[in-house]
Short mmCIF file of C-alpha atoms in Angstrom, two decimals:
data_model
loop_
_atom_site.label_atom_id
_atom_site.label_comp_id
_atom_site.label_asym_id
_atom_site.label_seq_id
_atom_site.Cartn_x
_atom_site.Cartn_y
_atom_site.Cartn_z
CA MET A 1 201.98 77.86 11.45
CA LEU A 2 204.05 80.09 9.39
CA ARG A 3 204.44 79.11 5.52
CA LEU A 4 206.93 80.98 3.50
CA LEU A 5 205.97 81.99 -0.30
CA THR A 6 207.47 83.10 -3.57
CA GLY A 7 205.95 83.91 -6.75
CA ASN A 8 202.99 86.39 -6.89
CA ILE A 9 203.06 87.70 -3.48
CA LEU A 10 199.72 90.04 -3.67
CA ASP A 11 197.85 87.44 -5.20
CA ARG A 12 198.30 84.71 -2.50
CA ARG A 13 197.81 87.68 -0.16
CA ASN A 14 194.50 88.26 -1.39
CA PHE A 15 194.78 91.93 -0.74
CA VAL A 16 191.50 93.28 -0.95
CA LYS A 17 192.17 97.10 -1.27
CA THR A 18 194.95 99.47 -1.05
CA LEU A 19 193.71 102.55 0.92
CA LYS A 20 195.31 105.92 2.16
CA LEU A 21 195.60 106.20 6.06
CA ARG A 22 192.93 108.99 5.74
CA GLU A 23 190.55 107.21 4.04
CA ILE A 24 190.51 104.73 7.08
CA SER A 25 190.84 106.97 9.88
CA GLU A 26 190.34 110.63 11.45
CA LEU A 27 193.58 112.37 12.39
CA LYS A 28 193.83 114.96 14.90
CA THR A 29 196.58 117.20 15.98
CA GLY A 30 196.88 118.02 19.62
CA PRO A 31 196.16 121.01 21.41
CA PHE A 32 198.47 123.90 20.85
CA GLY A 33 198.73 128.05 21.20
CA THR A 34 195.90 129.30 23.41
CA GLN A 35 194.42 126.26 23.89
CA PHE A 36 196.81 124.44 26.52
CA SER A 37 199.60 125.76 28.65
CA ALA A 38 202.51 123.69 30.22
CA LYS A 39 201.31 125.41 33.48
CA GLU A 40 198.57 123.20 33.66
CA TYR A 41 200.42 120.08 34.25
CA VAL A 42 200.26 118.70 37.85
CA SER A 43 202.07 116.22 39.80
CA GLU A 44 199.16 113.56 39.78
CA GLY A 45 196.51 113.21 37.58
CA ILE A 46 195.73 111.77 33.67
CA PRO A 47 198.73 110.97 32.16
CA VAL A 48 199.64 112.91 28.83
CA ILE A 49 201.32 111.52 25.72
CA ASN A 50 203.89 113.73 24.59
CA VAL A 51 206.67 113.24 22.00
CA LYS A 52 209.12 112.24 24.49
CA ASN A 53 206.88 109.16 25.66
CA ILE A 54 206.43 107.63 22.02
CA GLY A 55 208.61 104.64 20.96
CA TYR A 56 208.16 102.48 17.93
CA GLY A 57 204.83 101.00 18.30
CA ASN A 58 205.18 101.53 22.23
CA ILE A 59 204.67 104.05 24.88
CA ILE A 60 207.71 104.96 27.03
CA SER A 61 206.14 105.44 30.52
CA GLU A 62 209.37 107.49 32.00
CA GLY A 63 208.71 111.16 32.49
CA LEU A 64 204.97 111.37 31.68
CA ASP A 65 203.06 114.62 32.58
CA TYR A 66 199.84 114.85 33.94
CA VAL A 67 196.82 117.23 33.78
CA GLY A 68 193.88 117.27 36.10
CA ASN A 69 190.32 116.17 35.43
CA SER A 70 189.11 120.17 34.74
CA THR A 71 191.72 120.38 32.11
CA LEU A 72 190.80 117.01 30.10
CA GLU A 73 187.28 117.97 30.29
CA ARG A 74 188.05 121.07 28.52
CA LEU A 75 189.83 119.54 25.89
CA SER A 76 187.72 116.33 25.72
CA GLU A 77 188.17 116.25 21.81
CA HIS A 78 192.08 115.27 22.73
CA LYS A 79 190.87 112.38 25.02
CA LEU A 80 192.36 109.30 23.94
CA LYS A 81 190.61 105.81 23.30
CA THR A 82 191.79 102.22 23.15
CA GLY A 83 192.61 101.61 19.36
CA ASP A 84 194.13 105.20 18.93
CA ILE A 85 197.59 105.57 17.27
CA VAL A 86 199.74 108.46 18.35
CA PHE A 87 202.63 109.97 16.33
CA GLY A 88 205.09 112.91 17.26
CA ARG A 89 205.15 115.77 15.26
CA LYS A 90 208.84 116.75 15.59
CA GLY A 91 211.89 115.13 15.89
CA SER A 92 211.59 111.12 14.92
CA VAL A 93 208.44 111.43 12.92
CA ASP A 94 208.56 107.56 12.01
CA ARG A 95 207.70 106.83 15.78
CA HIS A 96 203.98 106.23 17.20
CA CYS A 97 202.55 104.45 19.85
CA LEU A 98 199.49 102.37 20.23
CA ILE A 99 196.87 103.15 22.78
CA THR A 100 195.55 100.01 24.55
CA LYS A 101 193.09 99.57 27.72
CA GLU A 102 195.68 100.46 29.91
CA GLN A 103 195.81 104.02 28.58
CA ASP A 104 192.13 104.52 27.60
CA GLY A 105 191.19 108.20 28.86
CA TRP A 106 194.68 109.73 28.71
CA MET A 107 195.22 112.58 26.86
CA GLN A 108 196.91 113.59 23.69
CA GLY A 109 199.78 115.99 23.89
CA SER A 110 200.36 119.40 21.90
CA ASP A 111 203.09 117.95 19.81
CA CYS A 112 201.20 114.80 18.58
CA ILE A 113 199.09 113.70 15.77
CA ARG A 114 196.24 111.13 16.99
CA VAL A 115 194.92 108.61 14.31
CA ARG A 116 191.59 107.47 14.99
CA LEU A 117 190.43 104.39 12.80
CA THR A 118 187.13 104.92 11.59
CA ASP A 119 186.59 102.09 9.33
CA ALA A 120 185.25 98.74 11.20
CA SER A 121 186.99 96.46 8.74
CA VAL A 122 190.60 97.76 9.86
CA TYR A 123 192.11 96.12 12.96
CA SER A 124 194.02 98.90 15.08
CA ASN A 125 196.81 96.55 16.05
CA PHE A 126 197.67 95.47 12.40
CA ILE A 127 197.48 98.87 11.24
CA SER A 128 200.36 100.03 13.92
CA TYR A 129 202.49 96.95 12.95
CA TYR A 130 202.20 98.07 9.30
CA LEU A 131 203.14 101.70 10.34
CA LEU A 132 206.72 100.20 11.76
CA THR A 133 207.71 98.74 8.23
CA ASP A 134 210.74 100.32 6.75
CA ALA A 135 208.85 101.26 3.81
CA VAL A 136 206.34 103.05 5.79
CA LYS A 137 209.02 104.89 7.85
CA THR A 138 211.27 105.85 4.97
CA LYS A 139 208.07 107.52 3.38
CA ILE A 140 207.32 109.61 6.56
CA ASN A 141 210.51 110.48 6.95
CA ASN A 142 211.29 111.65 3.18
CA SER A 143 208.06 113.44 3.27
CA ALA A 144 208.57 115.34 6.59
CA VAL A 145 209.17 119.07 6.59
CA GLY A 146 211.77 121.19 7.95
CA SER A 147 215.58 121.70 7.64
CA THR A 148 216.37 121.96 11.42
CA MET A 149 214.22 119.28 12.69
CA ALA A 150 211.99 116.81 10.92
CA SER A 151 208.23 117.82 11.16
CA LEU A 152 205.00 116.03 10.40
CA ASN A 153 201.55 116.91 9.63
CA THR A 154 198.04 115.51 9.00
CA ASP A 155 198.36 115.61 5.28
CA ILE A 156 201.85 113.69 5.08
CA LEU A 157 200.48 111.30 7.59
CA GLY A 158 197.42 110.97 5.98
CA ASP A 159 199.06 110.15 2.46
CA VAL A 160 200.37 106.96 3.78
CA ASP A 161 199.37 103.89 1.51
CA ILE A 162 198.02 100.88 3.62
CA ASN A 163 197.67 97.60 2.03
CA LEU A 164 194.85 95.94 3.73
CA PRO A 165 194.04 91.83 3.20
CA CYS A 166 190.96 90.81 5.00
CA TYR A 167 190.07 91.59 8.61
CA GLU A 168 190.62 87.77 9.48
CA GLU A 169 194.15 87.85 8.07
CA GLN A 170 194.68 91.31 9.77
CA TYR A 171 194.18 89.93 13.13
CA LYS A 172 195.99 86.83 12.51
CA ILE A 173 199.15 88.77 11.33
CA ALA A 174 198.70 91.22 14.64
CA SER A 175 198.21 88.30 16.77
CA VAL A 176 201.44 86.36 16.05
CA LEU A 177 203.57 89.76 16.02
CA SER A 178 201.91 90.82 19.59
CA THR A 179 202.61 87.14 21.20
CA ILE A 180 206.21 87.77 20.41
CA ASP A 181 206.43 91.60 21.79
CA GLN A 182 204.54 90.35 24.73
CA LYS A 183 207.11 87.68 25.34
CA ILE A 184 209.76 90.60 25.08
CA GLU A 185 207.74 92.58 27.73
CA LYS A 186 207.46 89.50 29.77
CA ASN A 187 211.00 88.68 29.75
CA LYS A 188 211.80 92.49 30.51
CA GLU A 189 209.71 92.44 33.46
CA ILE A 190 211.93 89.14 34.69
CA ASN A 191 215.15 90.87 34.20
CA ASP A 192 213.83 94.26 36.06
CA TYR A 193 213.21 91.67 38.92
CA LEU A 194 216.53 89.95 38.54
CA GLU A 195 218.22 93.41 38.31
CA GLU A 196 216.48 94.48 41.45
CA MET A 197 217.20 91.54 43.26
CA ALA A 198 221.30 91.79 42.41
CA LYS A 199 220.93 95.76 43.44
CA THR A 200 219.31 95.00 46.75
CA ILE A 201 221.98 92.14 47.92
CA TYR A 202 224.49 94.91 46.66
CA ASP A 203 222.85 97.86 48.88
CA TYR A 204 222.40 95.44 51.72
CA TRP A 205 225.93 94.42 51.66
CA PHE A 206 227.93 97.30 50.51
CA ILE A 207 225.80 100.47 51.47
CA GLN A 208 224.43 99.29 54.71
CA PHE A 209 227.73 96.94 55.33
CA ASP A 210 225.51 94.23 56.49
CA PHE A 211 227.52 91.26 54.66
CA PRO A 212 227.72 87.90 56.45
CA GLY A 213 230.28 88.73 59.12
CA GLU A 214 231.54 86.37 61.61
CA ASN A 215 229.31 83.32 62.22
CA GLY A 216 227.07 84.37 59.27
CA LYS A 217 225.52 87.57 61.24
CA PRO A 218 225.27 90.75 59.36
CA TYR A 219 228.23 92.91 60.05
CA LYS A 220 227.05 96.42 61.01
CA SER A 221 223.65 95.08 62.68
CA SER A 222 225.93 93.15 65.01
CA GLY A 223 228.18 95.68 65.98
CA GLY A 224 230.92 95.32 63.52
CA LYS A 225 233.34 98.11 63.90
CA MET A 226 233.62 101.03 61.37
CA SER A 227 235.72 104.20 60.54
CA PHE A 228 235.44 107.21 58.46
CA CYS A 229 237.22 107.30 55.04
CA ASN A 230 237.93 110.48 54.08
CA GLU A 231 238.68 109.49 50.41
CA LEU A 232 234.97 108.02 49.88
CA ASN A 233 233.69 110.91 52.59
CA ARG A 234 231.68 107.88 54.40
CA GLU A 235 232.00 105.16 56.99
CA ILE A 236 233.37 101.71 55.96
CA PRO A 237 234.12 98.94 57.49
CA GLN A 238 237.48 99.16 59.66
CA ASN A 239 240.43 97.90 57.72
CA TRP A 240 238.96 98.35 54.51
CA ASN A 241 240.11 100.62 52.13
CA TYR A 242 239.15 102.57 48.75
CA THR A 243 240.48 102.26 45.22
CA SER A 244 239.84 103.80 41.80
CA ILE A 245 237.96 102.75 39.09
CA GLY A 246 241.31 102.63 36.79
CA ASN A 247 242.51 99.80 39.32
CA ILE A 248 239.49 97.62 38.65
CA THR A 249 238.79 97.86 35.16
CA ILE A 250 240.44 97.49 31.57
CA CYS A 251 239.20 100.24 29.05
CA LEU A 252 239.05 98.82 25.75
CA ASP A 253 238.09 102.11 23.83
CA SER A 254 240.79 101.97 21.62
CA GLU A 255 239.81 99.18 19.85
CA ARG A 256 236.31 100.45 19.01
CA ILE A 257 235.47 101.14 15.39
CA PRO A 258 232.81 103.42 14.70
CA LEU A 259 230.54 103.13 11.83
CA SER A 260 228.61 105.67 9.62
CA ASN A 261 224.86 104.89 9.31
CA GLN A 262 225.89 103.90 5.56
CA GLN A 263 228.21 101.26 6.83
CA ARG A 264 225.44 99.89 9.33
CA GLU A 265 223.07 99.64 6.60
CA GLY A 266 225.64 97.45 4.43
CA MET A 267 226.57 95.43 7.04
CA LYS A 268 222.67 94.08 8.10
CA GLY A 269 223.23 90.78 10.09
CA SER A 270 222.97 89.07 13.73
CA ILE A 271 225.88 90.64 16.01
CA PRO A 272 224.20 93.47 17.93
CA TYR A 273 225.83 97.13 17.16
CA TYR A 274 225.44 99.05 20.74
CA GLY A 275 225.44 102.91 20.90
CA ALA A 276 225.25 104.53 24.44
CA THR A 277 221.65 103.77 25.23
CA GLY A 278 220.84 100.36 23.70
CA ILE A 279 221.16 98.33 20.69
CA MET A 280 221.10 100.32 17.46
CA ASP A 281 221.10 97.76 14.82
CA TYR A 282 222.68 94.45 13.78
CA VAL A 283 225.79 93.99 11.90
CA ASN A 284 227.58 90.92 10.42
CA ARG A 285 230.79 90.56 12.31
CA PRO A 286 231.93 91.23 15.93
CA ILE A 287 234.59 93.70 17.04
CA PHE A 288 234.36 92.39 20.80
CA SER A 289 233.62 88.87 22.27
CA GLY A 290 233.25 88.50 25.97
CA ASN A 291 231.62 90.35 28.94
CA PHE A 292 231.51 94.20 29.40
CA VAL A 293 230.05 97.05 30.89
CA LEU A 294 229.24 99.74 28.68
CA LEU A 295 229.03 103.57 30.07
CA ALA A 296 227.79 106.35 27.97
CA GLU A 297 230.70 108.57 27.14
CA ASP A 298 229.10 111.69 25.45
CA GLY A 299 225.87 113.71 24.80
CA SER A 300 223.21 111.97 27.44
CA VAL A 301 225.55 110.58 29.67
CA MET A 302 223.42 110.58 32.84
CA ASP A 303 220.12 109.13 34.08
CA ASP A 304 217.26 111.16 35.42
CA ASN A 305 219.06 110.90 39.03
CA GLY A 306 222.70 112.28 37.98
CA ASN A 307 224.14 108.47 37.77
CA PRO A 308 225.67 107.23 34.56
CA ILE A 309 223.88 105.55 31.74
CA LEU A 310 225.36 101.86 31.92
CA GLN A 311 224.53 98.79 30.10
CA ARG A 312 225.53 94.93 30.81
CA VAL A 313 226.53 93.10 27.92
CA SER A 314 227.92 89.81 26.82
CA GLY A 315 228.66 87.68 23.74
CA ASP A 316 229.69 89.07 20.24
CA VAL A 317 229.01 92.60 20.00
CA TRP A 318 229.93 95.88 17.75
CA ILE A 319 230.29 99.08 19.90
CA ASN A 320 230.26 102.62 18.71
CA ASN A 321 232.39 105.65 19.70
CA HIS A 322 229.90 107.18 22.05
CA THR A 323 230.53 104.37 24.66
CA HIS A 324 233.13 103.63 27.14
CA VAL A 325 233.98 99.77 27.08
CA LEU A 326 234.93 98.51 30.16
CA GLN A 327 236.08 94.96 31.57
CA PRO A 328 236.64 94.10 35.09
CA VAL A 329 240.06 92.97 36.25
CA LYS A 330 240.58 89.43 37.68
CA GLY A 331 238.83 88.72 41.19
CA TYR A 332 235.72 91.29 39.65
CA SER A 333 232.73 90.21 38.03
CA CYS A 334 230.81 92.32 35.21
CA ARG A 335 227.85 92.53 37.68
CA LEU A 336 229.78 93.85 40.54
CA LEU A 337 231.69 96.40 38.24
CA TYR A 338 228.30 97.71 37.01
CA LEU A 339 226.87 98.25 40.52
CA LEU A 340 229.89 99.94 41.59
CA LEU A 341 229.65 102.07 38.69
CA LYS A 342 225.77 102.56 38.93
CA ASP A 343 225.81 105.08 41.70
CA ILE A 344 228.46 107.51 40.60
CA PRO A 345 227.64 110.96 40.56
CA VAL A 346 228.17 112.24 37.01
CA SER A 347 228.68 115.83 37.73
CA ILE A 348 231.98 115.09 39.83
CA ILE A 349 233.24 113.15 36.67
CA LYS A 350 231.77 115.16 33.74
CA THR A 351 233.40 117.54 31.36
CA GLY A 352 231.86 120.32 28.81
CA SER A 353 229.23 122.75 29.41
CA ILE A 354 227.26 122.74 26.20
CA GLN A 355 227.63 118.81 25.44
CA MET A 356 228.64 116.61 28.48
CA LYS A 357 231.54 114.06 28.28
CA ILE A 358 232.82 111.43 30.63
CA ASN A 359 236.62 111.15 29.56
CA GLN A 360 238.36 108.19 30.61
CA ALA A 361 241.05 109.75 32.91
CA ASN A 362 238.07 111.48 34.84
CA LEU A 363 236.51 108.13 34.91
CA ASN A 364 239.70 106.12 36.15
CA ASN A 365 240.44 108.67 38.66
CA TYR A 366 237.36 108.29 40.57
CA ASN A 367 237.66 106.62 44.21
CA ILE A 368 235.35 103.86 44.96
CA LEU A 369 234.88 101.21 47.64
CA SER A 370 238.05 98.45 47.78
CA ILE A 371 236.25 95.25 48.96
CA PRO A 372 238.56 92.79 50.66
CA ASP A 373 239.09 89.31 48.38
CA ALA A 374 237.20 87.03 50.45
CA ILE A 375 233.99 88.88 50.92
CA ARG A 376 233.90 89.92 47.06
CA THR A 377 234.11 86.10 46.26
CA GLN A 378 231.56 85.66 48.29
CA PHE A 379 229.19 88.38 46.71
CA ILE A 380 230.08 87.18 43.25
CA ASN A 381 229.07 83.77 43.93
CA CYS A 382 225.99 85.21 45.13
CA VAL A 383 224.86 87.31 42.42
CA GLU A 384 226.67 85.39 39.50
CA PRO A 385 223.62 82.96 39.00
CA LEU A 386 221.39 86.03 38.85
CA ASP A 387 223.78 88.02 36.16
CA THR A 388 223.79 84.43 34.26
CA LYS A 389 219.86 84.32 34.24
CA ILE A 390 219.66 88.12 33.15
CA MET A 391 222.17 87.93 30.33
CA GLN A 392 220.43 84.52 29.01
CA ILE A 393 217.08 86.36 28.85
CA GLN A 394 218.85 89.44 27.15
CA GLN A 395 220.09 87.15 24.62
CA GLU A 396 216.61 85.52 24.30
CA ASN A 397 215.31 88.95 23.70
CA ASN A 398 217.51 90.03 21.09
CA ASN A 399 216.93 86.88 19.07
CA LEU A 400 213.14 87.72 19.53
CA ILE A 401 213.36 91.20 18.35
CA GLN A 402 215.70 90.05 15.12
CA PHE A 403 212.86 87.43 14.38
CA ARG A 404 210.01 89.70 14.79
CA ASP A 405 211.94 92.29 12.79
CA TRP A 406 212.62 89.95 10.07
CA LEU A 407 208.92 88.41 10.04
CA LEU A 408 206.92 92.21 10.05
CA PRO A 409 207.74 92.78 6.34
CA MET A 410 207.47 89.01 5.51
CA LEU A 411 203.90 89.17 6.49
CA MET A 412 202.97 92.58 5.67
CA ASN A 413 204.11 91.89 1.74
CA GLY A 414 202.87 88.47 1.45
CA GLN A 415 205.95 86.45 1.56
CA ALA A 416 204.63 84.78 4.75
CA THR A 417 201.21 83.65 5.61
CA ILE A 418 199.68 82.01 8.90
CA GLU A 419 197.86 78.96 8.56
CA ASP A 420 195.68 77.56 11.78
CA CYS A 421 197.74 74.77 13.45
CA CYS A 422 195.32 72.30 12.78
CA ASP A 423 196.09 72.62 8.97
CA LYS A 424 199.13 70.01 9.28
#
């Protein structure tokens, strides 16, 4: 049970001590210089936590590097243990990840700082959440050195103040926040599965062309006739055709209103504010309301496979000016549009040599498969329930993230406490 408090916060929280991070931990910089070379990376082996793998309390598993056992044993002082906290030394220096049992025995990367707790009265999960508070992140960012790129060192990090309640309260606070995060992660797993189901159906129908033909039999496998389409450079079912993205989408880019960082800070609210790669913040009022596909417009416009970075969103949203806002025309759905766009090779539609950009003209002129009305309707009816469930779960996650981010400082500064469920 949560209880909101007013009045003397610190008295009610019964904080027993305020300590510097260096007083409760050992801080160690990762191997660098002659100690370790990138040539020692291998295709398979022990994962290495580098700056690119550090999120806000979590590990970004995409793009992990690996080393062999001999390298790790030679650099055994950089072997990670459960409960370690790892910061990046460059870039977004307020980010960190918590090492769990799954990452026990991994290696600390070169541009990282490891925080290893040495005080038995301190709970590592609590410290990880504490380091995610705005006050701590602001202190770290303001203290970072470097004019071009922010840089962190052990002196700056060790100087962070930690307000420590008793161990039992640390455990309760971390447990509540962890329960929310676990639900968010479980929802992501469910959505990944549903996304994969939709993609599998799409591939079966419109890549392999085994959509239900006459008598419900798979078209191509049952001898359905195919013909070569020069514009798509592939075989497609006989009498099918091609169209352009511009013919099946309504581009709403002109309605976007970009916000400065200062404006976003002054408009805190409940409406998701989207950038090219995800939710950036929450603001007070929407600029769009409906169902959309977002496509990254400039900067990092493609994924590791060279395909566009896409998002499927719905409801009230605010979208910045680094993202194309696309709505399907009548007879198409957002999920179908998303899947049609997903495999476009960015190299064909991009412009710019230094910073990549996908302009509206190139996007609109790109040719894609034109699906006959009857087959398209059948596909939408098949996949739409999956899409609806995906969006419902995404909305639940948005709500959970907002609640967690509101609750985090409330618990840390004593405006909310956790009572046992039996205290009613």
